[in-house]
Short mmCIF file of C-alpha atoms in Angstrom, two decimals:
data_model
loop_
_atom_site.label_atom_id
_atom_site.label_comp_id
_atom_site.label_asym_id
_atom_site.label_seq_id
_atom_site.Cartn_x
_atom_site.Cartn_y
_atom_site.Cartn_z
CA MET A 1 -151.29 170.99 85.58
CA ALA A 2 -152.09 173.79 88.04
CA THR A 3 -155.24 175.65 87.14
CA GLN A 4 -155.73 177.92 90.16
CA LEU A 5 -156.34 180.90 87.90
CA GLU A 6 -158.85 183.58 88.87
CA VAL A 7 -160.40 186.59 87.14
CA GLN A 8 -158.25 188.99 89.16
CA ASP A 9 -155.12 187.27 87.82
CA LEU A 10 -156.01 188.60 84.37
CA GLN A 11 -157.21 191.97 85.60
CA SER A 12 -153.89 192.63 87.36
CA ILE A 13 -151.76 192.09 84.24
CA LYS A 14 -149.70 195.17 83.40
CA THR A 15 -146.36 193.77 82.22
CA ALA A 16 -144.86 190.93 80.19
CA SER A 17 -143.44 189.43 83.39
CA GLU A 18 -146.92 189.12 84.88
CA VAL A 19 -148.17 187.32 81.75
CA ALA A 20 -145.17 184.99 82.03
CA HIS A 21 -146.03 184.11 85.63
CA LEU A 22 -149.56 183.35 84.50
CA PHE A 23 -148.19 180.66 82.17
CA GLY A 24 -145.92 179.45 84.95
CA SER A 25 -149.07 178.67 86.92
CA LEU A 26 -150.30 176.62 83.94
CA GLY A 27 -147.41 174.15 84.08
CA TYR A 28 -144.79 175.82 81.89
CA ALA A 29 -141.18 176.52 82.84
CA LEU A 30 -140.83 180.24 83.44
CA VAL A 31 -138.46 182.16 81.13
CA ALA A 32 -139.69 185.80 81.13
CA GLN A 33 -136.86 187.15 78.97
CA PRO A 34 -136.94 189.81 76.24
CA VAL A 35 -135.63 188.86 72.81
CA GLU A 36 -134.39 191.06 70.00
CA VAL A 37 -137.01 191.42 67.29
CA ALA A 38 -134.23 191.39 64.69
CA GLY A 39 -133.15 187.98 65.97
CA LEU A 40 -136.49 186.48 64.93
CA GLU A 41 -135.52 187.05 61.26
CA LEU A 42 -138.96 188.20 60.21
CA PRO A 43 -139.88 190.15 57.06
CA ALA A 44 -139.80 193.94 57.51
CA GLN A 45 -143.58 194.06 57.01
CA LEU A 46 -143.94 192.11 60.26
CA SER A 47 -140.91 193.18 62.31
CA ASP A 48 -141.65 196.90 61.85
CA ARG A 49 -144.92 196.43 63.73
CA LEU A 50 -143.27 194.84 66.77
CA GLN A 51 -142.22 197.16 69.59
CA SER A 52 -140.75 194.35 71.65
CA ALA A 53 -140.82 190.58 71.99
CA TYR A 54 -140.52 188.20 74.94
CA VAL A 55 -140.11 184.48 75.52
CA LEU A 56 -142.53 184.04 78.41
CA ALA A 57 -142.33 180.32 79.06
CA GLU A 58 -141.38 176.99 77.54
CA TYR A 59 -141.90 173.25 77.82
CA HIS A 60 -139.48 170.49 76.81
CA GLN A 61 -140.30 166.85 76.28
CA GLY A 62 -137.71 164.73 74.51
CA TYR A 63 -136.93 166.45 71.23
CA SER A 64 -140.16 168.44 71.29
CA ARG A 65 -140.29 172.01 72.52
CA GLN A 66 -143.09 174.54 72.86
CA LEU A 67 -142.48 178.26 73.41
CA VAL A 68 -144.90 180.94 74.57
CA LEU A 69 -144.04 184.25 72.86
CA LEU A 70 -145.47 187.69 73.60
CA PHE A 71 -145.35 190.70 71.28
CA GLU A 72 -146.00 194.33 72.20
CA VAL A 73 -147.30 195.68 68.90
CA ASN A 74 -147.30 199.14 67.33
CA PRO A 75 -150.61 200.37 65.86
CA GLY A 76 -150.78 199.84 62.11
CA SER A 77 -152.98 199.57 59.06
CA MET A 78 -152.69 195.76 59.09
CA GLY A 79 -155.16 194.39 61.62
CA LEU A 80 -153.72 192.69 64.71
CA GLY A 81 -155.41 189.40 63.83
CA VAL A 82 -153.96 189.41 60.32
CA LEU A 83 -150.51 190.29 61.68
CA MET A 84 -150.57 187.43 64.19
CA HIS A 85 -151.72 184.93 61.59
CA LYS A 86 -148.82 185.93 59.34
CA LEU A 87 -146.43 185.55 62.28
CA ALA A 88 -147.89 182.13 63.13
CA ARG A 89 -147.47 180.91 59.56
CA ARG A 90 -143.92 182.21 59.46
CA LEU A 91 -142.95 180.54 62.74
CA ALA A 92 -144.65 177.29 61.72
CA GLN A 93 -141.66 176.67 59.43
CA ARG A 94 -139.44 176.18 62.51
CA PRO A 95 -139.02 172.96 64.52
CA GLU A 96 -140.51 174.37 67.75
CA SER A 97 -144.23 174.88 68.30
CA TYR A 98 -145.57 178.19 69.57
CA VAL A 99 -148.37 179.83 71.48
CA LEU A 100 -148.36 183.48 70.40
CA LEU A 101 -149.73 186.39 72.41
CA ALA A 102 -149.94 190.04 71.41
CA THR A 103 -151.11 193.30 72.90
CA VAL A 104 -151.59 196.63 71.17
CA ASP A 105 -153.30 198.44 74.04
CA GLY A 106 -151.02 198.12 77.06
CA TYR A 107 -152.31 194.71 78.25
CA ARG A 108 -155.94 195.79 78.40
CA SER A 109 -156.50 192.84 76.07
CA LEU A 110 -154.49 189.89 74.79
CA HIS A 111 -154.77 188.42 71.30
CA ILE A 112 -153.89 184.71 71.44
CA THR A 113 -152.96 182.64 68.37
CA ASN A 114 -152.47 178.88 68.16
CA SER A 115 -151.56 176.88 65.08
CA VAL A 116 -150.86 173.38 63.85
CA GLY A 117 -148.66 173.90 60.83
CA ALA A 118 -149.05 176.90 58.56
CA LYS A 119 -152.60 176.19 57.40
CA SER A 120 -154.56 175.60 60.59
CA VAL A 121 -154.36 178.86 62.56
CA TYR A 122 -156.92 180.10 65.07
CA SER A 123 -157.06 183.28 67.15
CA PHE A 124 -159.18 184.61 69.95
CA LYS A 125 -159.14 187.69 72.14
CA ILE A 126 -159.18 188.02 75.93
CA ASN A 127 -160.49 191.17 77.62
CA CYS A 128 -158.07 191.40 80.56
CA GLN A 129 -159.84 194.37 82.14
CA ASP A 130 -163.20 192.63 82.36
CA PRO A 131 -162.71 188.94 81.50
CA SER A 132 -165.66 186.60 81.35
CA TYR A 133 -165.47 183.21 83.06
CA GLN A 134 -165.53 181.66 79.60
CA GLU A 135 -162.40 183.63 78.67
CA LEU A 136 -160.81 182.57 81.96
CA ASN A 137 -161.51 178.95 81.07
CA TRP A 138 -159.90 179.41 77.65
CA ILE A 139 -156.72 180.64 79.32
CA ARG A 140 -156.75 177.66 81.68
CA ASN A 141 -157.00 175.35 78.68
CA LEU A 142 -153.76 176.75 77.27
CA GLY A 143 -152.01 174.83 80.05
CA LEU A 144 -150.26 171.49 79.67
CA TRP A 145 -152.60 168.50 79.46
CA GLY A 146 -151.92 164.78 79.50
CA GLU A 147 -148.60 162.99 79.51
CA SER A 148 -147.33 164.11 76.13
CA LEU A 149 -146.69 167.53 74.64
CA GLN A 150 -148.48 166.37 71.49
CA ASP A 151 -151.65 165.69 73.52
CA SER A 152 -151.43 169.16 75.06
CA GLN A 153 -150.93 170.81 71.67
CA LYS A 154 -153.92 168.96 70.23
CA HIS A 155 -156.08 170.01 73.16
CA GLN A 156 -154.90 173.64 72.90
CA HIS A 157 -155.64 173.77 69.19
CA GLN A 158 -159.14 172.34 69.61
CA MET A 159 -159.81 174.89 72.34
CA ALA A 160 -158.47 177.79 70.20
CA LYS A 161 -160.70 176.71 67.31
CA TYR A 162 -163.71 176.57 69.64
CA ALA A 163 -162.91 180.00 71.16
CA ALA A 164 -162.47 181.56 67.72
CA ASN A 165 -165.83 180.19 66.56
CA GLN A 166 -167.55 181.34 69.76
CA GLN A 167 -166.30 184.90 69.32
CA LYS A 168 -167.28 184.85 65.67
CA GLU A 169 -170.84 183.84 66.60
CA ALA A 170 -170.93 186.65 69.17
CA GLY A 171 -170.11 189.21 66.50
CA GLN A 172 -166.45 189.59 67.48
CA VAL A 173 -164.57 189.15 64.25
CA VAL A 174 -161.53 186.88 64.56
CA HIS A 175 -159.16 187.21 61.61
CA GLN A 176 -157.89 184.33 59.56
CA ASP A 177 -156.83 185.45 56.11
CA LEU A 178 -158.07 189.02 55.55
CA GLN A 179 -160.08 188.55 52.38
CA ASP A 180 -161.22 184.99 53.12
CA SER A 181 -162.30 185.95 56.62
CA LEU A 182 -164.17 189.03 55.42
CA GLY A 183 -166.01 187.10 52.73
CA SER A 184 -166.90 184.32 55.15
CA TYR A 185 -168.12 186.80 57.74
CA LEU A 186 -170.29 188.73 55.26
CA ARG A 187 -171.83 185.49 54.00
CA GLU A 188 -172.52 184.40 57.56
CA ILE A 189 -174.30 187.59 58.66
CA GLY A 190 -176.18 187.74 55.37
CA ARG A 191 -178.25 184.79 56.61
CA TYR A 192 -179.94 187.01 59.21
CA PRO A 193 -182.77 189.18 57.81
CA LEU A 194 -183.65 192.57 59.26
CA LEU A 195 -186.15 192.51 62.10
CA THR A 196 -189.46 194.32 62.02
CA GLN A 197 -190.13 196.92 64.69
CA ALA A 198 -192.65 194.58 66.31
CA GLU A 199 -190.04 191.80 66.48
CA GLU A 200 -187.56 194.21 68.06
CA VAL A 201 -190.07 195.24 70.72
CA THR A 202 -190.84 191.60 71.53
CA LEU A 203 -187.15 190.79 71.96
CA PHE A 204 -186.48 193.82 74.15
CA ARG A 205 -189.46 192.89 76.31
CA GLN A 206 -188.01 189.41 76.73
CA MET A 207 -184.69 190.95 77.80
CA SER A 208 -186.52 193.08 80.36
CA VAL A 209 -188.97 190.52 81.74
CA PHE A 210 -186.55 187.57 81.83
CA ALA A 211 -183.41 189.56 82.75
CA GLY A 212 -180.50 187.28 83.61
CA SER A 213 -182.11 184.17 82.14
CA TYR A 214 -181.17 182.09 79.11
CA GLN A 215 -184.18 183.51 77.25
CA ALA A 216 -182.92 187.07 77.80
CA VAL A 217 -179.46 186.14 76.56
CA GLN A 218 -180.92 184.56 73.42
CA ALA A 219 -183.08 187.63 72.78
CA GLN A 220 -180.03 189.87 73.06
CA LYS A 221 -178.06 187.60 70.73
CA THR A 222 -180.88 187.71 68.15
CA LEU A 223 -180.94 191.52 68.24
CA LEU A 224 -177.19 191.54 67.75
CA THR A 225 -176.91 189.07 64.89
CA HIS A 226 -179.79 190.58 62.93
CA ASN A 227 -178.18 194.05 63.05
CA LEU A 228 -174.61 193.10 62.15
CA ARG A 229 -175.12 194.22 58.55
CA LEU A 230 -175.77 197.74 59.86
CA VAL A 231 -172.30 197.71 61.42
CA VAL A 232 -170.70 196.63 58.15
CA SER A 233 -172.44 199.38 56.17
CA ILE A 234 -171.20 202.02 58.64
CA ALA A 235 -167.69 200.55 58.98
CA LYS A 236 -167.17 200.70 55.20
CA ARG A 237 -167.41 204.51 55.36
CA TYR A 238 -164.28 204.64 57.54
CA GLN A 239 -161.98 202.52 55.37
CA GLY A 240 -158.58 203.93 54.48
CA GLN A 241 -158.17 205.86 57.73
CA GLY A 242 -155.72 203.50 59.44
CA LEU A 243 -157.61 200.30 60.30
CA ASP A 244 -158.65 197.49 58.00
CA LEU A 245 -162.33 196.75 57.48
CA LEU A 246 -162.43 193.74 59.80
CA ASP A 247 -161.02 195.78 62.69
CA LEU A 248 -163.54 198.54 61.98
CA ILE A 249 -166.35 195.98 62.01
CA GLN A 250 -165.18 194.53 65.31
CA GLU A 251 -165.12 197.98 66.93
CA GLY A 252 -168.54 198.77 65.46
CA ASN A 253 -169.94 195.54 66.89
CA LEU A 254 -168.92 196.74 70.35
CA GLY A 255 -170.91 199.91 69.73
CA LEU A 256 -173.91 197.86 68.63
CA MET A 257 -173.75 195.78 71.80
CA ARG A 258 -173.58 198.95 73.88
CA ALA A 259 -176.61 200.37 72.03
CA ILE A 260 -178.63 197.20 72.68
CA GLU A 261 -177.84 197.48 76.39
CA LYS A 262 -178.95 201.12 76.62
CA PHE A 263 -181.85 201.25 74.15
CA ASP A 264 -185.32 202.08 75.45
CA TYR A 265 -187.77 200.36 73.11
CA ALA A 266 -190.69 202.27 74.66
CA ILE A 267 -189.79 205.50 72.85
CA GLY A 268 -191.06 204.04 69.59
CA THR A 269 -187.97 204.44 67.40
CA ARG A 270 -186.03 201.70 65.65
CA LEU A 271 -182.93 200.19 67.21
CA SER A 272 -180.94 200.91 64.04
CA THR A 273 -181.64 204.63 64.37
CA TYR A 274 -180.29 204.70 67.92
CA ALA A 275 -177.43 202.23 67.32
CA THR A 276 -175.98 204.19 64.40
CA TRP A 277 -174.62 206.85 66.74
CA TRP A 278 -172.99 204.31 69.09
CA ILE A 279 -171.43 202.38 66.22
CA ARG A 280 -169.93 205.54 64.75
CA GLN A 281 -168.56 206.67 68.10
CA THR A 282 -166.80 203.39 68.89
CA ILE A 283 -165.27 203.28 65.41
CA LYS A 284 -164.11 206.89 65.64
CA ARG A 285 -162.62 206.28 69.07
CA ALA A 286 -160.77 203.19 67.79
CA LEU A 287 -159.36 205.16 64.86
CA ASP A 288 -158.21 207.87 67.25
CA ASN A 289 -156.70 205.51 69.83
CA GLN A 290 -155.19 202.84 67.61
CA SER A 291 -154.16 204.45 64.34
CA ARG A 292 -153.14 208.02 65.16
CA LEU A 293 -149.45 207.02 65.33
CA ILE A 294 -149.27 204.86 62.24
CA ARG A 295 -147.32 207.45 60.26
CA LEU A 296 -144.76 208.17 62.99
CA PRO A 297 -141.24 207.44 61.73
CA ASN A 298 -139.22 204.67 63.34
CA HIS A 299 -136.84 207.07 65.09
CA VAL A 300 -139.81 208.52 67.02
CA TRP A 301 -140.82 205.04 68.18
CA GLU A 302 -137.22 204.48 69.31
CA LYS A 303 -137.40 207.62 71.45
CA ILE A 304 -140.72 206.52 72.98
CA ARG A 305 -139.15 203.16 73.88
CA LEU A 306 -136.15 204.99 75.38
CA LEU A 307 -138.54 207.16 77.38
CA LYS A 308 -140.23 204.08 78.85
CA LYS A 309 -136.89 202.46 79.73
CA VAL A 310 -135.51 205.61 81.38
CA ALA A 311 -138.71 206.18 83.37
CA HIS A 312 -138.58 202.68 84.83
CA GLN A 313 -134.87 202.89 85.62
CA LEU A 314 -135.24 206.24 87.40
CA SER A 315 -138.35 205.10 89.27
CA GLN A 316 -136.41 202.16 90.71
CA GLU A 317 -133.50 204.39 91.74
CA LEU A 318 -135.63 207.21 93.18
CA GLY A 319 -138.51 205.19 94.59
CA ARG A 320 -140.96 207.61 93.00
CA THR A 321 -142.13 208.89 89.63
CA PRO A 322 -139.30 210.86 88.01
CA ALA A 323 -139.84 214.47 86.98
CA ILE A 324 -139.72 215.28 83.29
CA GLU A 325 -136.57 217.36 83.91
CA GLU A 326 -134.88 214.34 85.53
CA MET A 327 -135.83 212.18 82.57
CA ALA A 328 -134.44 214.83 80.22
CA LEU A 329 -131.03 214.66 81.92
CA ALA A 330 -130.97 210.85 81.84
CA SER A 331 -132.11 210.50 78.23
CA ASN A 332 -130.42 213.52 76.60
CA LEU A 333 -133.83 214.60 75.36
CA ALA A 334 -135.18 218.10 75.85
CA PRO A 335 -138.12 218.45 78.30
CA ASP A 336 -140.34 219.82 75.54
CA GLU A 337 -139.44 216.86 73.32
CA ILE A 338 -140.39 214.47 76.14
CA ARG A 339 -143.75 216.21 76.52
CA GLN A 340 -144.30 215.85 72.76
CA LEU A 341 -143.45 212.14 72.91
CA LEU A 342 -145.89 211.68 75.78
CA ASP A 343 -148.59 213.37 73.74
CA TRP A 344 -147.88 211.17 70.71
CA SER A 345 -147.96 208.01 72.82
CA ARG A 346 -151.37 208.80 74.30
CA GLY A 347 -154.00 206.29 73.19
CA THR A 348 -151.51 203.60 72.10
CA GLY A 349 -151.38 201.83 75.46
CA PHE A 350 -147.56 201.69 75.21
CA LEU A 351 -147.02 203.81 78.34
CA ASP A 352 -150.10 202.59 80.21
CA ALA A 353 -148.35 200.13 82.53
CA PRO A 354 -147.83 201.41 86.11
CA LEU A 355 -144.32 202.29 87.32
CA PHE A 356 -144.84 200.39 90.57
CA SER A 357 -146.61 197.04 90.95
CA HIS A 358 -148.62 198.25 93.97
CA GLU A 359 -150.02 201.24 92.07
CA GLU A 360 -152.74 201.51 89.45
CA VAL A 361 -151.58 204.86 88.04
CA SER A 362 -149.93 204.44 84.64
CA LEU A 363 -146.63 205.93 83.53
CA LEU A 364 -148.47 208.29 81.22
CA ASP A 365 -150.81 209.38 84.02
CA SER A 366 -147.82 209.98 86.28
CA LEU A 367 -145.96 212.18 83.82
CA GLN A 368 -148.72 214.09 82.14
CA ASP A 369 -152.44 214.73 82.51
CA GLN A 370 -154.52 212.47 80.32
CA SER A 371 -156.09 213.87 77.18
CA VAL A 372 -159.60 215.18 77.65
CA ALA A 373 -160.68 213.70 74.34
CA PRO A 374 -161.94 210.37 75.80
CA ALA A 375 -163.83 212.26 78.48
CA LYS A 376 -165.52 214.37 75.85
CA ILE A 377 -166.63 211.26 74.01
CA TRP A 378 -168.23 209.83 77.14
CA GLU A 379 -169.85 213.19 77.88
CA GLU A 380 -171.43 213.03 74.43
CA MET A 381 -172.61 209.48 75.14
CA ASP A 382 -174.16 210.66 78.40
CA LEU A 383 -175.87 213.48 76.51
CA GLN A 384 -177.39 210.93 74.13
CA SER A 385 -178.82 209.03 77.10
CA ARG A 386 -180.37 212.22 78.49
CA ILE A 387 -181.85 213.06 75.09
CA GLN A 388 -183.37 209.58 74.94
CA LYS A 389 -184.98 210.07 78.36
CA ALA A 390 -186.37 213.45 77.31
CA LEU A 391 -187.85 212.03 74.13
CA SER A 392 -189.51 209.23 76.08
CA LEU A 393 -191.93 211.86 77.43
CA LEU A 394 -193.30 212.48 73.95
CA LYS A 395 -195.69 210.58 71.75
CA PRO A 396 -194.09 208.24 69.19
CA LYS A 397 -194.90 210.53 66.25
CA GLU A 398 -193.40 213.54 68.05
CA GLN A 399 -190.28 211.53 68.78
CA GLN A 400 -189.91 210.48 65.15
CA VAL A 401 -190.32 214.03 63.87
CA LEU A 402 -187.76 215.53 66.27
CA ILE A 403 -185.23 212.75 65.64
CA LEU A 404 -185.44 213.29 61.89
CA ARG A 405 -185.69 217.07 62.12
CA PHE A 406 -182.55 217.55 64.24
CA GLY A 407 -180.53 214.60 62.93
CA LEU A 408 -180.30 212.77 66.24
CA TRP A 409 -178.40 209.47 66.67
CA GLY A 410 -176.44 209.68 63.45
CA ASN A 411 -179.31 210.61 61.15
CA GLU A 412 -179.00 213.50 58.73
CA PRO A 413 -181.21 216.53 59.52
CA HIS A 414 -184.35 216.53 57.36
CA SER A 415 -186.54 219.33 56.08
CA LEU A 416 -190.22 219.45 57.00
CA ALA A 417 -191.13 218.35 53.49
CA GLU A 418 -188.73 215.38 53.60
CA ILE A 419 -190.14 214.25 56.94
CA GLY A 420 -193.63 214.57 55.55
CA ARG A 421 -192.78 212.26 52.66
CA LEU A 422 -191.20 209.71 55.02
CA LEU A 423 -194.14 209.68 57.43
CA GLY A 424 -196.94 210.23 54.94
CA LEU A 425 -197.88 213.64 56.39
CA SER A 426 -198.23 217.14 55.01
CA ARG A 427 -195.47 219.68 55.59
CA GLU A 428 -197.77 221.77 57.79
CA ARG A 429 -198.75 218.77 59.90
CA VAL A 430 -195.07 217.95 60.48
CA ARG A 431 -194.44 221.55 61.55
CA GLN A 432 -197.31 221.35 64.06
CA ILE A 433 -196.01 218.08 65.52
CA GLU A 434 -192.50 219.53 65.79
CA LYS A 435 -193.77 222.64 67.57
CA LYS A 436 -195.89 220.61 69.99
CA GLY A 437 -193.00 218.27 70.81
CA LEU A 438 -190.59 221.14 71.47
CA LEU A 439 -193.12 222.86 73.72
CA LYS A 440 -193.46 219.68 75.79
CA LEU A 441 -189.69 219.38 76.14
CA ARG A 442 -189.34 223.02 77.19
CA SER A 443 -192.21 222.74 79.64
CA ASN A 444 -190.65 219.69 81.26
CA LEU A 445 -187.25 221.39 81.44
CA CYS A 446 -188.76 224.45 83.14
CA LYS A 447 -190.44 222.22 85.75
CA LYS A 448 -187.10 220.62 86.61
CA VAL A 449 -185.38 224.00 86.86
#
C-alpha cells in the first residue's frame, strides 16, 4: 500500500475528485464518479439531506468488494454524525462493505464513518484546512493492509474506533446514537470536578513555563476536561435553533479551546468567566453558518445546484469566472435571482470550491463579495482581547468589579448592590473601586493617544 500522503494533500482538497485521488494513493482502484442519490434507495429522512453522492474508489478481492462513498450534505437539524451513522447502518444491510465520507462545509473538514455490520459503527472528523499529523496518520490507515480485504477492514475498523475515542477524550464529540452518545458523554465529563482558581493558575503557569512540552499539553487537557460541563450548560440554551445538542456542544468545545489559548491568568478572573463569551460566539457562528438554510425548500436547493453546475461549465468554456449576466442566460434564471441564491448559499460551504484548480478563490468569492458578518465576529473577538489587555493594568478587585458591572465576557451587567453582595463589600465601596478602575483605564488611554 502506498502511504506517501502529506499534510498539504489534505489542505489542497476542494473537490470530490481530489478526495478520490487521495484514496487512489492508498491502494484503491480509482472510480471518481457521481451517483444519483435516488439510486441509493434511502429513506427520505436521509436522502433529503444529501446534495450529491460519489463513488470515489473501490477494491475487489474474490467475491468481496469495498466501496468508498462521499456525500456532500445539506445543513440540517439532524447532526452530521447521527446522519452518517444512520447511513452506515442502512448500507450495512448490503453485501458490499463501505467507507463513508461526508462534508457539510465545502471540504474544510471530512467526517469519516467505518462500520462492521449495523451495530459497530465509529466516526471521526478530519480538519482538512489544518490537519494534525495524528489525523494524517488516521487517513493513511484507511488504506489497504495485508493480503486480504478482511484484514484491511479489521485494521480500518480498529483505527476508526481508536480515532473516535481519541476525539472524544479531546472534547470533540463523535456521534453514535444521539441519545446514547449524549448520555455517555455527560456521564464521562461528570467525572471531572470544577477546578479552584488556584488550580487554574497553577495549570496556566505550567502551560507557560513548559510550553511545547508534554507537561504543558497535559495541563491544557486538564483545563479543557474540567470545564466541559460549562460548555454543556451554555449549549443547552441554544437548542431548537437548527442544530442538535451534540453539535452545539462540539462547537462550544472549540470556543473553550480557543479561550484556553488566549486567556491571561494574571488578570485575576476565572477562566469560566472569560470562556463563556468564546463558547457563545462559536455556537452562534455555527448556527449562522450551518443551519440558516435548513428551511429552504427543495426547489431552491435545486437552483443552487444548477448554479454551481452552470458556473463550472461556463468557466471551462470561457477560461475565466463567468459574469452573473452570462450565468443568467445559460441557466434561464434572472440576475437578481442568482444574486439571491448566492446570498442564501453563503456559509453553507456548497459554493466554496474554486473554479480553477490553480486558484484559491472560491466560486462564491468570484461571483459576489463575501458577507461581512464573519469579519464582524472576529472584530468582536479582537475587541475582547484588547479589553483583556486593558484590564490587566488594574488590580484584581478593580477587574472583578468592572467585569461584573459592565457584563463583560458573557456575564450579565450587575448593579452596585449586587456586586457588593457577591464580593462581600458595601455598595459605596464598590462604587469607589469602579470609579478608580475607570480613571486608570482613561488615564492609560490618554497616554497612548
